[in-house]
Amino acid sequence: MRPRPSSKSANRFSTADKPCLPRIPHHTQLSVSVIAFMNPSTRNDALALLTAPGQVFELQTLPINGRPLRVFTNAPSSLRELYLQTASDLPFLIYEDERLSFREAWQAAARIAHVLAHGYGVSKGDRVAVAMRNYPEWILSFTAATSLGAIAVAMNAWWQPDEMAYGLADSGAKVLLADQERLDRFAQCEPGLTTRAIAVRPTRDNPGIAVLSDLTAAVGDVPMPQADIAPDDDATILYTSGSTGHPKGVVSTHRNVLSALLSWELDGQAAVLQSGVEPVPPATQPGTLMAVPLFHATGSHAAYLSSYRSQRKVVCMYKWDPQAAAALIERERITSVVGPAAVTGDLVREALRTGHDLSSLLSVGGGGAPRAPEQVKQIEAVFKQALPATGWGMTETNAIGTGIGGLDYLEHPASSGRCSAVMELKVVDEDGRSLPAGERGELLVRGTALFREYWNRPDVNAKIFEDGWFRTGDVAFLDPEGYLYIVDRIKDLIIRGGENIGCGQVEAALVMHPDVHEAAVYAVPDERLGEEVGATVYGSPTLDIASVRSFLLQHLAKFEVPRYIRVVDAPLPRIASGKILKRQLRDEAIASPGSHHDAQAQA
């Protein structure tokens, strides 16, 4: 029998961060309290009740691009319709002292769309690139582009001039909206780009480049230009954050994105029903902290786009700063934060270090990179109300795939959760044969939230799609209950004397040590064994390598304990998705053999 929630967790089943569903027909919908009396004993029972005919989350199977897919009957037909349905007078965008309601944001986006359409010739299918910090204009520009039927290209704000030039040329962006940092890099791009730039919050004059605020002020109050947008029209291009080679443009349709957003809502409602606890009406408007870059799917989807239907305010940060984050959570009574393990780990340490009142937090979500089981327990212990949550997803799946939270997560802290109702998972061996529960292999995914294709990469598309299944490159297994466990990347294995060692497993053990904050594990060439285990760690000043090795021997096989450990005094470098730049750390360690602690040399 599934354990009932503890008194601590039961009190946290609030509707504050659960979806509200404005302007969607409710005349045939059973209320949550009525459905609760049906006592769904399993998640599948709850999903079946919530997706039944006549319900808000009703699912039906339709042929989409020649394949049968489960789609939400009552979903908005496009992102434009999503924005229109939710244009209320509640606060929406908050940045420092600036505040915009949902309605004001829609009106501001209409002015930008008017500029794009009538001043720059942007029409349906054109690409509009956005490259800037997490300013409100990022969200307003994205809203404008997708409301015109154009394709919003979320540019990696960390890209240098050559990478920016590649992204603009590859996407064929007609317009680039960029802040001063990105404009300076744009000026260094090779000549020949046809992209026209618009300056956002410039700090100096940029010859030949108009300023967005001047353009929209000249337009005045105008309606959003008309556009005919179908569910399966392309909406976004998000570039993958690879550590080598050129990134690939992930193309998603309006239906792909909206399916992910509604799936999160559905999973949240199913968790409430299965808990058997009556939802508590929110005391205040829910709010989320934009703690990750908007150009990453965790930021654009899980934090930003999922806030429309929940009428959740979005508090933007210029850059991640744990002290500033804690102050914002306290000031704005923020109810949720989502980010990679490095971000949520920082927040745990800040909560322990300071006296900030973080009691408004109800959910601390994960994304971008796996979270160690120890941090899951820390979130439960440190925050008064917040329960941990996480999931597995990719840019290619619009950040959705599996999800887990609350008591379920505390009971399965190493798992990424169970599959979304509109997605399918399977694990296969090297020959493509499906593997039974418990056996490790490559994870494949397909479903309605899966991206359409890689932009301009038919060669890659032909290799990674098979009968609608997408090859993720993740090594994983599914347990008998359907819980997903990500073990490693296929290319992230160490083969030491014929023994396969998963880097992820060793990293998880390292960060369980109280003095280790971050860890990256990689293969180090070895003449005798082929490869040895190496690690770079960032931790507290009291970190002791001998203590770390003794600790690891309690959790790992002896051959899995790193022979080489390199200690650094700053957080580990990461790519945009939040994943650690492991290749760089490995190269640095190999290039400086004297910088690491060699277990055999010290024995």
Coordinates of C-alpha atoms in Angstrom, one line a residue:
M1 CA 0.0 0.0 0.0
R2 CA 1.3 3.5 -0.9
P3 CA 2.2 5.4 2.3
R4 CA 0.0 8.4 3.0
P5 CA 1.7 11.8 3.1
S6 CA 3.3 12.8 6.4
S7 CA 1.7 15.7 8.3
K8 CA 4.6 17.9 7.0
S9 CA 4.0 17.1 3.4
A10 CA 0.2 16.9 3.6
N11 CA 0.1 20.5 4.6
R12 CA 1.9 21.5 1.4
F13 CA -0.7 20.3 -1.1
S14 CA -1.7 23.8 -2.0
T15 CA -3.2 25.0 -5.3
A16 CA -0.8 27.9 -5.2
D17 CA 1.5 26.4 -7.8
K18 CA -1.1 24.1 -9.4
P19 CA -2.6 25.1 -12.7
C20 CA -5.6 27.3 -12.9
L21 CA -7.4 27.1 -16.2
P22 CA -8.8 30.5 -17.3
R23 CA -11.3 30.7 -20.1
I24 CA -11.5 27.0 -20.8
P25 CA -15.0 25.4 -20.8
H26 CA -15.6 23.7 -17.4
H27 CA -19.3 22.8 -17.9
T28 CA -18.5 19.0 -18.1
Q29 CA -15.5 19.0 -15.8
L30 CA -15.7 17.2 -12.5
S31 CA -14.2 19.2 -9.7
V32 CA -11.0 18.0 -8.1
S33 CA -12.9 17.4 -4.8
V34 CA -15.5 15.3 -6.6
I35 CA -12.9 13.2 -8.4
A36 CA -11.0 12.7 -5.1
F37 CA -14.0 10.9 -3.7
M38 CA -13.5 8.3 -6.4
N39 CA -10.3 7.6 -4.5
P40 CA -7.8 7.0 -7.3
S41 CA -5.3 4.6 -5.7
T42 CA -2.6 4.9 -8.4
R43 CA -1.2 7.5 -10.6
N44 CA -2.6 5.7 -13.6
D45 CA -6.1 5.8 -12.1
A46 CA -5.8 9.5 -11.4
L47 CA -4.5 10.2 -15.0
A48 CA -7.4 8.1 -16.4
L49 CA -10.0 10.2 -14.5
L50 CA -8.4 13.5 -15.4
T51 CA -8.0 12.7 -19.1
A52 CA -11.5 11.2 -19.6
P53 CA -13.9 12.6 -22.2
G54 CA -15.4 15.9 -21.0
Q55 CA -12.5 16.7 -18.6
V56 CA -10.3 19.7 -19.0
F57 CA -7.3 17.5 -19.6
E58 CA -9.2 15.2 -22.0
L59 CA -6.8 13.3 -24.3
Q60 CA -7.6 11.9 -27.8
T61 CA -5.5 10.2 -30.4
L62 CA -5.1 12.0 -33.7
P63 CA -2.9 11.4 -36.7
I64 CA -0.1 14.1 -36.6
N65 CA 2.4 14.1 -39.4
G66 CA 1.4 10.5 -40.3
R67 CA 1.7 9.2 -36.7
P68 CA -0.9 8.6 -34.0
L69 CA -0.3 10.9 -31.1
R70 CA -2.2 11.6 -27.9
V71 CA -3.2 15.3 -27.8
F72 CA -5.0 17.5 -25.4
T73 CA -8.5 18.2 -26.7
N74 CA -8.8 21.5 -24.9
A75 CA -5.3 22.8 -25.4
P76 CA -4.9 26.3 -26.9
S77 CA -4.3 26.0 -30.7
S78 CA -1.1 28.1 -30.5
L79 CA 1.1 30.0 -28.1
R80 CA -0.7 33.2 -29.3
E81 CA -4.0 31.8 -28.1
L82 CA -2.3 30.8 -24.8
Y83 CA -1.2 34.5 -24.3
L84 CA -4.6 35.8 -25.2
Q85 CA -6.5 33.4 -22.8
T86 CA -4.4 34.5 -19.9
A87 CA -4.1 38.3 -20.4
S88 CA -5.3 39.2 -16.9
D89 CA -4.5 42.2 -14.6
L90 CA -2.5 40.1 -12.2
P91 CA 1.3 40.8 -11.9
F92 CA 3.3 38.8 -14.4
L93 CA 6.9 40.2 -15.1
I94 CA 9.0 41.6 -12.3
Y95 CA 12.5 42.8 -12.8
E96 CA 14.1 45.0 -10.1
D97 CA 11.6 47.9 -9.8
E98 CA 9.8 47.2 -13.0
R99 CA 6.4 45.4 -13.0
L100 CA 4.1 44.3 -15.8
S101 CA 0.7 42.6 -15.5
F102 CA -0.2 39.8 -17.9
R103 CA -2.3 42.2 -19.9
E104 CA 0.4 44.9 -20.0
A105 CA 2.9 42.3 -21.2
W106 CA 0.6 41.3 -24.0
Q107 CA 0.2 45.0 -25.0
A108 CA 3.9 45.6 -24.9
A109 CA 4.5 42.5 -27.0
A110 CA 1.9 43.8 -29.5
R111 CA 4.0 46.9 -30.0
I112 CA 7.1 44.9 -30.6
A113 CA 5.2 42.6 -33.0
H114 CA 4.1 45.8 -34.9
V115 CA 7.7 46.9 -35.2
L116 CA 8.8 43.5 -36.4
A117 CA 6.0 43.2 -39.0
H118 CA 5.9 46.7 -40.3
G119 CA 9.4 48.0 -39.7
Y120 CA 11.4 44.8 -40.4
G121 CA 9.2 42.8 -42.7
V122 CA 8.8 39.8 -40.4
S123 CA 6.0 37.4 -41.4
K124 CA 5.0 33.9 -40.7
G125 CA 7.8 31.4 -40.8
D126 CA 10.6 34.0 -40.5
R127 CA 13.1 33.5 -37.8
V128 CA 13.5 36.2 -35.0
A129 CA 16.5 35.7 -32.8
V130 CA 16.6 36.8 -29.2
A131 CA 20.0 37.1 -27.4
M132 CA 20.1 38.9 -24.0
R133 CA 20.1 38.6 -20.3
N134 CA 16.9 37.6 -18.5
Y135 CA 15.3 41.0 -19.2
P136 CA 11.5 41.4 -19.6
E137 CA 12.2 42.2 -23.2
W138 CA 13.4 38.6 -23.8
I139 CA 9.9 37.4 -22.9
L140 CA 8.1 40.2 -24.7
S141 CA 10.2 39.6 -27.9
F142 CA 9.5 35.9 -27.7
T143 CA 5.8 36.6 -27.3
A144 CA 5.8 39.0 -30.2
A145 CA 7.6 36.6 -32.6
T146 CA 5.5 33.5 -31.8
S147 CA 2.3 35.6 -31.9
L148 CA 3.2 36.7 -35.5
G149 CA 3.6 33.1 -36.6
A150 CA 7.4 33.7 -36.8
I151 CA 9.9 31.2 -35.3
A152 CA 11.5 32.5 -32.1
V153 CA 15.2 31.6 -32.0
A154 CA 16.5 31.5 -28.5
M155 CA 20.2 32.3 -28.8
N156 CA 22.7 31.2 -26.2
A157 CA 23.6 34.4 -24.5
W158 CA 27.1 33.0 -23.6
W159 CA 28.0 32.5 -27.3
Q160 CA 31.1 34.3 -28.5
P161 CA 31.1 36.1 -31.9
D162 CA 31.9 33.0 -34.1
E163 CA 29.2 31.0 -32.3
M164 CA 26.7 33.8 -32.7
A165 CA 27.5 34.2 -36.3
Y166 CA 27.0 30.5 -36.8
G167 CA 23.6 30.5 -35.1
L168 CA 22.3 33.5 -37.0
A169 CA 23.5 32.2 -40.3
D170 CA 22.3 28.6 -39.6
S171 CA 18.8 29.8 -38.6
G172 CA 18.6 32.5 -41.3
A173 CA 17.4 34.9 -38.7
K174 CA 15.9 38.1 -40.2
V175 CA 16.1 40.1 -37.0
L176 CA 18.2 39.9 -33.8
L177 CA 17.0 41.5 -30.6
A178 CA 20.0 41.9 -28.3
D179 CA 21.4 43.7 -25.3
Q180 CA 24.7 45.6 -25.3
E181 CA 26.9 42.5 -24.5
R182 CA 25.4 40.6 -27.4
L183 CA 25.5 43.7 -29.7
D184 CA 29.2 44.0 -29.0
R185 CA 29.7 40.4 -30.1
F186 CA 27.4 40.9 -33.1
A187 CA 29.7 43.7 -34.2
Q188 CA 32.6 41.3 -34.3
C189 CA 30.8 38.7 -36.5
E190 CA 32.1 38.1 -39.9
P191 CA 30.6 40.4 -42.6
G192 CA 28.0 38.8 -44.8
L193 CA 25.2 38.3 -42.3
T194 CA 21.8 39.6 -43.5
T195 CA 20.4 39.7 -40.0
R196 CA 19.3 43.2 -38.8
A197 CA 19.8 44.0 -35.2
I198 CA 17.6 45.9 -32.7
A199 CA 19.2 47.2 -29.5
V200 CA 17.6 46.3 -26.1
R201 CA 18.7 48.4 -23.1
P202 CA 21.9 49.7 -24.8
T203 CA 24.5 51.4 -22.7
R204 CA 26.0 53.3 -25.6
D205 CA 25.3 54.3 -29.2
N206 CA 25.4 51.5 -31.8
P207 CA 25.7 53.1 -35.2
G208 CA 23.0 51.8 -37.7
I209 CA 21.1 49.9 -35.0
A210 CA 17.8 51.2 -33.7
V211 CA 16.8 51.0 -30.1
L212 CA 13.7 48.9 -29.3
S213 CA 12.3 51.4 -26.7
D214 CA 12.4 54.2 -29.3
L215 CA 10.7 52.1 -31.9
T216 CA 7.9 50.9 -29.7
A217 CA 7.3 54.5 -28.3
A218 CA 6.8 55.7 -31.8
V219 CA 4.3 53.0 -32.5
G220 CA 2.1 53.7 -29.4
D221 CA -0.8 51.5 -28.4
V222 CA -1.6 49.1 -31.2
P223 CA -3.3 45.7 -31.4
M224 CA -1.4 42.5 -32.0
P225 CA -1.0 42.1 -35.8
Q226 CA -3.2 39.4 -37.2
A227 CA -1.7 36.0 -37.9
D228 CA -3.1 32.6 -38.9
I229 CA -1.2 30.0 -36.8
A230 CA -1.9 26.2 -36.9
P231 CA -1.0 23.9 -34.0
D232 CA 1.7 22.1 -36.1
D233 CA 3.4 25.3 -37.4
D234 CA 6.9 25.8 -36.2
A235 CA 7.2 28.0 -33.1
T236 CA 10.8 27.8 -31.7
I237 CA 14.4 26.9 -32.4
L238 CA 16.5 26.3 -29.3
Y239 CA 20.1 25.4 -29.9
T240 CA 21.5 22.4 -28.1
S241 CA 24.4 23.1 -25.7
G242 CA 27.0 20.7 -26.9
S243 CA 30.6 20.9 -25.6
T244 CA 32.1 20.1 -29.0
G245 CA 31.2 21.0 -32.6
H246 CA 28.4 23.2 -33.8
P247 CA 25.2 23.2 -31.8
K248 CA 22.1 21.9 -33.5
G249 CA 18.9 23.9 -33.8
V250 CA 15.9 22.0 -32.2
V251 CA 12.7 22.9 -34.1
S252 CA 9.5 22.6 -32.1
T253 CA 5.9 23.3 -33.1
H254 CA 3.2 25.1 -31.1
R255 CA 1.6 21.7 -30.3
N256 CA 5.0 20.3 -29.2
V257 CA 5.5 23.2 -26.7
L258 CA 1.9 23.3 -25.5
S259 CA 1.8 19.6 -24.9
A260 CA 4.7 19.9 -22.5
L261 CA 3.0 22.7 -20.6
L262 CA -0.3 20.9 -20.2
S263 CA 1.5 17.7 -19.2
W264 CA 3.1 19.4 -16.3
E265 CA -0.3 20.7 -15.2
L266 CA -1.8 17.2 -15.6
D267 CA 0.9 15.6 -13.5
G268 CA 0.4 18.2 -10.8
Q269 CA -3.3 17.6 -10.6
A270 CA -2.8 13.8 -10.7
A271 CA -0.4 14.1 -7.7
V272 CA -3.0 16.1 -5.7
L273 CA -5.8 13.5 -6.4
Q274 CA -3.6 10.5 -5.6
S275 CA -2.5 12.2 -2.3
G276 CA -6.1 12.1 -1.0
V277 CA -5.6 15.6 0.5
E278 CA -8.1 18.4 -0.3
P279 CA -6.3 21.2 -2.1
V280 CA -5.9 24.4 -0.1
P281 CA -6.8 27.7 -1.9
P282 CA -3.7 29.9 -2.4
A283 CA -3.3 32.7 0.1
T284 CA -1.3 34.8 -2.3
Q285 CA -0.5 34.8 -6.0
P286 CA 2.1 32.1 -6.8
G287 CA 5.4 33.3 -8.1
T288 CA 8.5 31.7 -9.5
L289 CA 12.1 32.8 -9.5
M290 CA 13.7 33.0 -13.0
A291 CA 17.1 31.6 -11.8
V292 CA 18.3 30.1 -15.0
P293 CA 18.8 31.5 -18.5
L294 CA 15.7 31.9 -20.6
F295 CA 17.4 30.5 -23.7
H296 CA 17.5 27.1 -22.0
A297 CA 14.3 25.0 -22.0
T298 CA 14.2 24.8 -18.2
G299 CA 14.0 28.6 -18.1
S300 CA 11.8 29.2 -21.2
H301 CA 9.4 26.3 -20.6
A302 CA 9.4 25.1 -16.9
A303 CA 9.7 28.6 -15.4
Y304 CA 8.3 31.1 -18.0
L305 CA 5.8 29.5 -20.3
S306 CA 4.2 27.3 -17.7
S307 CA 3.4 30.5 -15.7
Y308 CA 0.6 31.7 -18.0
R309 CA -2.2 29.3 -17.2
S310 CA -1.2 29.1 -13.5
Q311 CA -1.2 33.0 -13.5
R312 CA 2.1 32.8 -11.7
K313 CA 4.3 35.9 -11.5
V314 CA 7.8 35.6 -12.9
V315 CA 10.6 37.3 -11.0
C316 CA 13.7 37.8 -13.2
M317 CA 17.3 37.9 -12.1
Y318 CA 20.1 39.6 -14.1
K319 CA 22.3 36.6 -13.2
W320 CA 22.3 33.9 -10.6
D321 CA 23.3 35.1 -7.1
P322 CA 22.3 33.0 -4.1
Q323 CA 22.2 36.0 -1.8
A324 CA 20.1 38.1 -4.2
A325 CA 17.9 35.0 -4.8
A326 CA 17.1 34.5 -1.1
A327 CA 16.3 38.2 -0.7
L328 CA 13.9 38.1 -3.7
I329 CA 12.2 34.9 -2.4
E330 CA 11.6 36.7 0.9
R331 CA 10.5 40.0 -0.6
E332 CA 8.2 38.6 -3.4
R333 CA 6.9 35.6 -1.4
I334 CA 8.0 33.3 -4.2
T335 CA 6.5 29.9 -4.2
S336 CA 8.7 27.9 -6.6
V337 CA 12.3 27.8 -7.9
V338 CA 13.5 25.5 -10.7
G339 CA 17.1 25.0 -11.7
P340 CA 20.0 22.6 -12.0
A341 CA 21.5 21.0 -9.0
A342 CA 24.1 23.7 -8.7
V343 CA 21.5 26.4 -8.3
T344 CA 19.3 24.5 -5.9
G345 CA 22.4 23.4 -3.9
D346 CA 23.4 27.1 -3.6
L347 CA 20.0 27.9 -2.3
V348 CA 20.1 25.2 0.3
R349 CA 23.5 26.5 1.5
E350 CA 22.2 30.1 1.5
A351 CA 19.2 29.0 3.6
L352 CA 21.4 27.4 6.1
R353 CA 23.8 30.4 6.2
T354 CA 21.4 33.3 6.5
G355 CA 18.2 34.2 8.3
H356 CA 16.1 35.0 5.2
D357 CA 12.5 33.9 5.5
L358 CA 12.1 31.4 2.7
S359 CA 9.0 29.8 4.1
S360 CA 6.9 30.9 1.1
L361 CA 8.6 28.2 -1.1
L362 CA 6.4 25.3 -1.9
S363 CA 8.5 23.6 -4.6
V364 CA 12.2 23.4 -5.4
G365 CA 12.4 21.9 -8.9
G366 CA 15.3 20.4 -10.8
G367 CA 16.3 20.6 -14.4
G368 CA 19.3 20.7 -16.7
A369 CA 21.4 18.2 -14.7
P370 CA 20.8 15.4 -12.3
R371 CA 20.4 16.1 -8.6
A372 CA 22.2 13.9 -6.0
P373 CA 19.9 11.9 -3.7
E374 CA 21.6 13.7 -0.7
Q375 CA 20.4 17.1 -2.0
V376 CA 16.9 15.8 -2.3
K377 CA 16.9 15.1 1.4
Q378 CA 18.5 18.4 2.2
I379 CA 15.7 20.3 0.4
E380 CA 13.1 18.4 2.5
A381 CA 15.0 19.1 5.7
V382 CA 16.0 22.8 5.2
F383 CA 12.9 24.5 3.8
K384 CA 9.8 24.7 6.0
Q385 CA 7.2 24.0 3.3
A386 CA 9.0 23.2 0.1
L387 CA 9.1 19.7 -1.3
P388 CA 11.7 18.8 -3.9
A389 CA 10.7 18.0 -7.5
T390 CA 12.6 17.1 -10.6
G391 CA 12.2 15.3 -13.9
W392 CA 14.0 14.2 -17.0
G393 CA 13.6 16.0 -20.2
M394 CA 15.7 17.4 -23.1
T395 CA 15.6 20.5 -25.3
E396 CA 14.4 17.9 -27.9
T397 CA 11.4 17.0 -25.7
N398 CA 10.6 20.6 -24.7
A399 CA 11.9 19.8 -21.2
I400 CA 9.4 17.1 -20.5
G401 CA 9.6 13.4 -20.4
T402 CA 9.2 12.2 -16.8
G403 CA 8.5 13.9 -13.5
I404 CA 8.5 13.3 -9.8
G405 CA 8.0 15.3 -6.7
G406 CA 7.0 15.5 -3.0
L407 CA 6.7 12.3 -1.0
D408 CA 7.2 10.2 -4.2
Y409 CA 10.5 11.9 -4.8
L410 CA 11.7 11.4 -1.2
E411 CA 10.9 7.7 -1.5
H412 CA 12.7 7.5 -4.9
P413 CA 15.4 10.1 -4.7
A414 CA 17.6 8.6 -7.4
S415 CA 14.8 8.5 -9.9
S416 CA 13.7 11.0 -12.5
G417 CA 10.1 9.9 -12.2
R418 CA 7.5 8.3 -14.4
C419 CA 6.5 9.0 -18.0
S420 CA 4.3 11.9 -19.1
A421 CA 0.8 10.9 -20.4
V422 CA 1.6 12.2 -23.9
M423 CA 5.0 10.5 -24.1
E424 CA 6.4 7.0 -24.4
L425 CA 9.7 5.6 -23.1
K426 CA 11.6 2.4 -23.8
V427 CA 15.1 1.1 -23.1
V428 CA 16.9 -0.8 -25.8
D429 CA 20.2 -2.8 -26.2
E430 CA 22.8 -2.1 -28.9
D431 CA 20.8 -4.0 -31.5
G432 CA 17.6 -2.0 -30.8
R433 CA 15.8 -4.7 -28.9
S434 CA 13.6 -3.5 -26.0
L435 CA 15.0 -4.5 -22.6
P436 CA 12.9 -5.7 -19.6
A437 CA 12.6 -3.7 -16.4
G438 CA 15.8 -3.3 -14.5
E439 CA 18.2 -3.7 -17.4
R440 CA 20.3 -0.8 -18.6
G441 CA 20.4 0.4 -22.2
E442 CA 19.9 3.4 -24.3
L443 CA 16.7 5.5 -23.5
L444 CA 14.4 6.2 -26.5
V445 CA 11.4 8.6 -26.3
R446 CA 8.5 9.5 -28.6
G447 CA 5.3 11.5 -28.2
T448 CA 3.5 14.7 -28.7
A449 CA 6.1 17.0 -27.0
L450 CA 9.0 15.6 -29.1
F451 CA 10.6 18.2 -31.4
R452 CA 9.9 18.1 -35.2
E453 CA 13.5 18.0 -36.5
Y454 CA 17.0 19.5 -36.3
W455 CA 17.1 22.6 -38.4
N456 CA 19.1 22.1 -41.6
R457 CA 20.4 18.7 -40.5
P458 CA 18.7 16.0 -42.5
D459 CA 21.8 13.8 -42.1
V460 CA 21.4 13.8 -38.3
N461 CA 17.6 13.5 -38.4
A462 CA 18.0 10.3 -40.5
K463 CA 20.2 8.7 -37.7
I464 CA 18.4 9.7 -34.6
F465 CA 14.8 9.0 -35.5
E466 CA 13.4 5.4 -35.9
D467 CA 9.7 4.9 -36.3
G468 CA 9.1 8.1 -34.4
W469 CA 11.4 7.1 -31.6
F470 CA 14.2 9.5 -30.7
R471 CA 17.6 8.2 -29.5
T472 CA 18.5 10.2 -26.5
G473 CA 22.1 9.0 -25.9
D474 CA 21.2 8.5 -22.2
V475 CA 22.0 5.2 -20.5
A476 CA 19.0 4.3 -18.3
F477 CA 16.7 1.7 -16.9
L478 CA 13.0 1.5 -15.9
D479 CA 12.0 -0.3 -12.8
P480 CA 8.9 -2.5 -12.6
E481 CA 6.7 0.4 -11.5
G482 CA 7.8 2.6 -14.4
Y483 CA 10.2 4.8 -12.6
L484 CA 13.1 6.0 -14.8
Y485 CA 16.7 6.0 -13.6
I486 CA 19.3 7.9 -15.7
V487 CA 22.6 6.1 -15.2
D488 CA 24.9 8.0 -17.6
R489 CA 25.5 9.2 -21.1
I490 CA 26.5 6.5 -23.6
K491 CA 29.7 8.4 -24.3
D492 CA 30.3 9.0 -20.6
L493 CA 31.6 5.6 -19.5
I494 CA 35.0 4.8 -18.1
I495 CA 36.3 1.4 -19.0
R496 CA 38.9 0.5 -16.4
G497 CA 40.6 -2.8 -17.1
G498 CA 37.4 -4.1 -18.7
E499 CA 35.1 -2.8 -16.0
N500 CA 32.5 -0.3 -17.0
I501 CA 32.2 2.6 -14.6
G502 CA 29.4 5.1 -14.9
C503 CA 30.6 8.7 -14.3
G504 CA 27.2 9.7 -13.0
Q505 CA 27.3 7.1 -10.2
V506 CA 30.7 8.2 -9.0
E507 CA 29.6 11.9 -9.1
A508 CA 26.5 11.1 -7.1
A509 CA 28.6 9.5 -4.4
L510 CA 31.1 12.4 -4.3
V511 CA 28.5 15.1 -3.8
M512 CA 27.0 13.1 -0.9
H513 CA 30.1 14.0 1.1
P514 CA 29.3 17.0 3.2
D515 CA 32.4 19.0 2.1
V516 CA 31.9 18.4 -1.7
H517 CA 29.6 20.9 -3.5
E518 CA 30.2 19.9 -7.1
A519 CA 32.0 17.1 -8.8
A520 CA 32.9 16.0 -12.3
V521 CA 34.2 12.5 -13.1
Y522 CA 36.0 11.5 -16.3
A523 CA 38.4 9.0 -17.8
V524 CA 42.2 9.5 -17.4
P525 CA 44.4 7.6 -19.8
D526 CA 46.3 4.7 -18.1
E527 CA 49.0 2.6 -19.7
R528 CA 48.1 -0.6 -17.8
L529 CA 44.3 -0.4 -17.4
G530 CA 43.5 1.7 -20.4
E531 CA 41.6 4.2 -18.4
E532 CA 41.6 5.3 -14.7
V533 CA 39.0 7.3 -12.8
G534 CA 39.6 11.0 -12.4
A535 CA 37.6 13.7 -10.7
T536 CA 37.6 17.4 -10.2
V537 CA 35.8 18.6 -7.1
Y538 CA 34.8 22.0 -5.7
G539 CA 34.0 22.1 -2.0
S540 CA 34.3 23.7 1.3
P541 CA 37.7 24.9 2.7
T542 CA 37.8 22.0 5.1
L543 CA 37.7 19.4 2.3
D544 CA 40.1 16.6 3.1
I545 CA 40.9 14.1 0.2
A546 CA 41.7 11.2 2.6
S547 CA 38.3 11.7 4.2
V548 CA 36.6 11.8 0.8
R549 CA 38.2 8.5 -0.3
S550 CA 37.3 6.8 2.9
F551 CA 33.7 8.0 2.5
L552 CA 33.6 6.8 -1.1
L553 CA 34.7 3.3 -0.1
Q554 CA 31.5 3.1 1.9
H555 CA 29.4 3.8 -1.2
L556 CA 31.3 2.5 -4.2
A557 CA 33.3 -0.5 -5.2
K558 CA 37.0 0.0 -4.7
F559 CA 37.7 0.1 -8.5
E560 CA 35.2 2.9 -8.8
V561 CA 36.8 5.3 -6.4
P562 CA 38.8 7.9 -8.3
R563 CA 42.5 7.4 -8.4
Y564 CA 43.0 11.0 -9.3
I565 CA 41.2 13.9 -7.5
R566 CA 41.8 17.5 -8.4
V567 CA 40.5 20.2 -6.0
V568 CA 39.5 23.6 -7.3
D569 CA 38.5 26.7 -5.4
A570 CA 35.6 27.9 -7.7
P571 CA 32.4 26.4 -9.0
L572 CA 32.9 24.1 -11.9
P573 CA 32.4 25.6 -15.4
R574 CA 29.1 24.7 -17.1
I575 CA 27.5 24.8 -20.5
A576 CA 24.2 26.6 -20.9
S577 CA 22.0 23.7 -20.0
G578 CA 23.6 23.5 -16.6
K579 CA 25.8 20.5 -17.4
I580 CA 29.4 20.6 -16.3
L581 CA 32.0 21.2 -18.9
K582 CA 33.6 17.8 -18.3
R583 CA 35.9 17.8 -21.3
Q584 CA 37.5 21.0 -20.3
L585 CA 38.1 19.8 -16.7
R586 CA 39.5 16.5 -18.0
D587 CA 41.9 18.3 -20.4
E588 CA 43.0 20.6 -17.6
A589 CA 43.7 17.7 -15.2
I590 CA 45.7 15.7 -17.8
A591 CA 47.7 18.8 -18.8
S592 CA 48.6 19.5 -15.1
P593 CA 49.3 16.1 -13.5
G594 CA 50.8 17.7 -10.5
S595 CA 47.5 19.4 -9.6
H596 CA 45.7 16.3 -8.6
H597 CA 45.9 13.9 -5.6
D598 CA 47.1 10.5 -6.9
A599 CA 45.9 7.7 -4.6
Q600 CA 48.6 5.3 -5.6
A601 CA 51.4 7.9 -5.3
Q602 CA 50.2 8.7 -1.8
A603 CA 49.7 5.0 -0.7

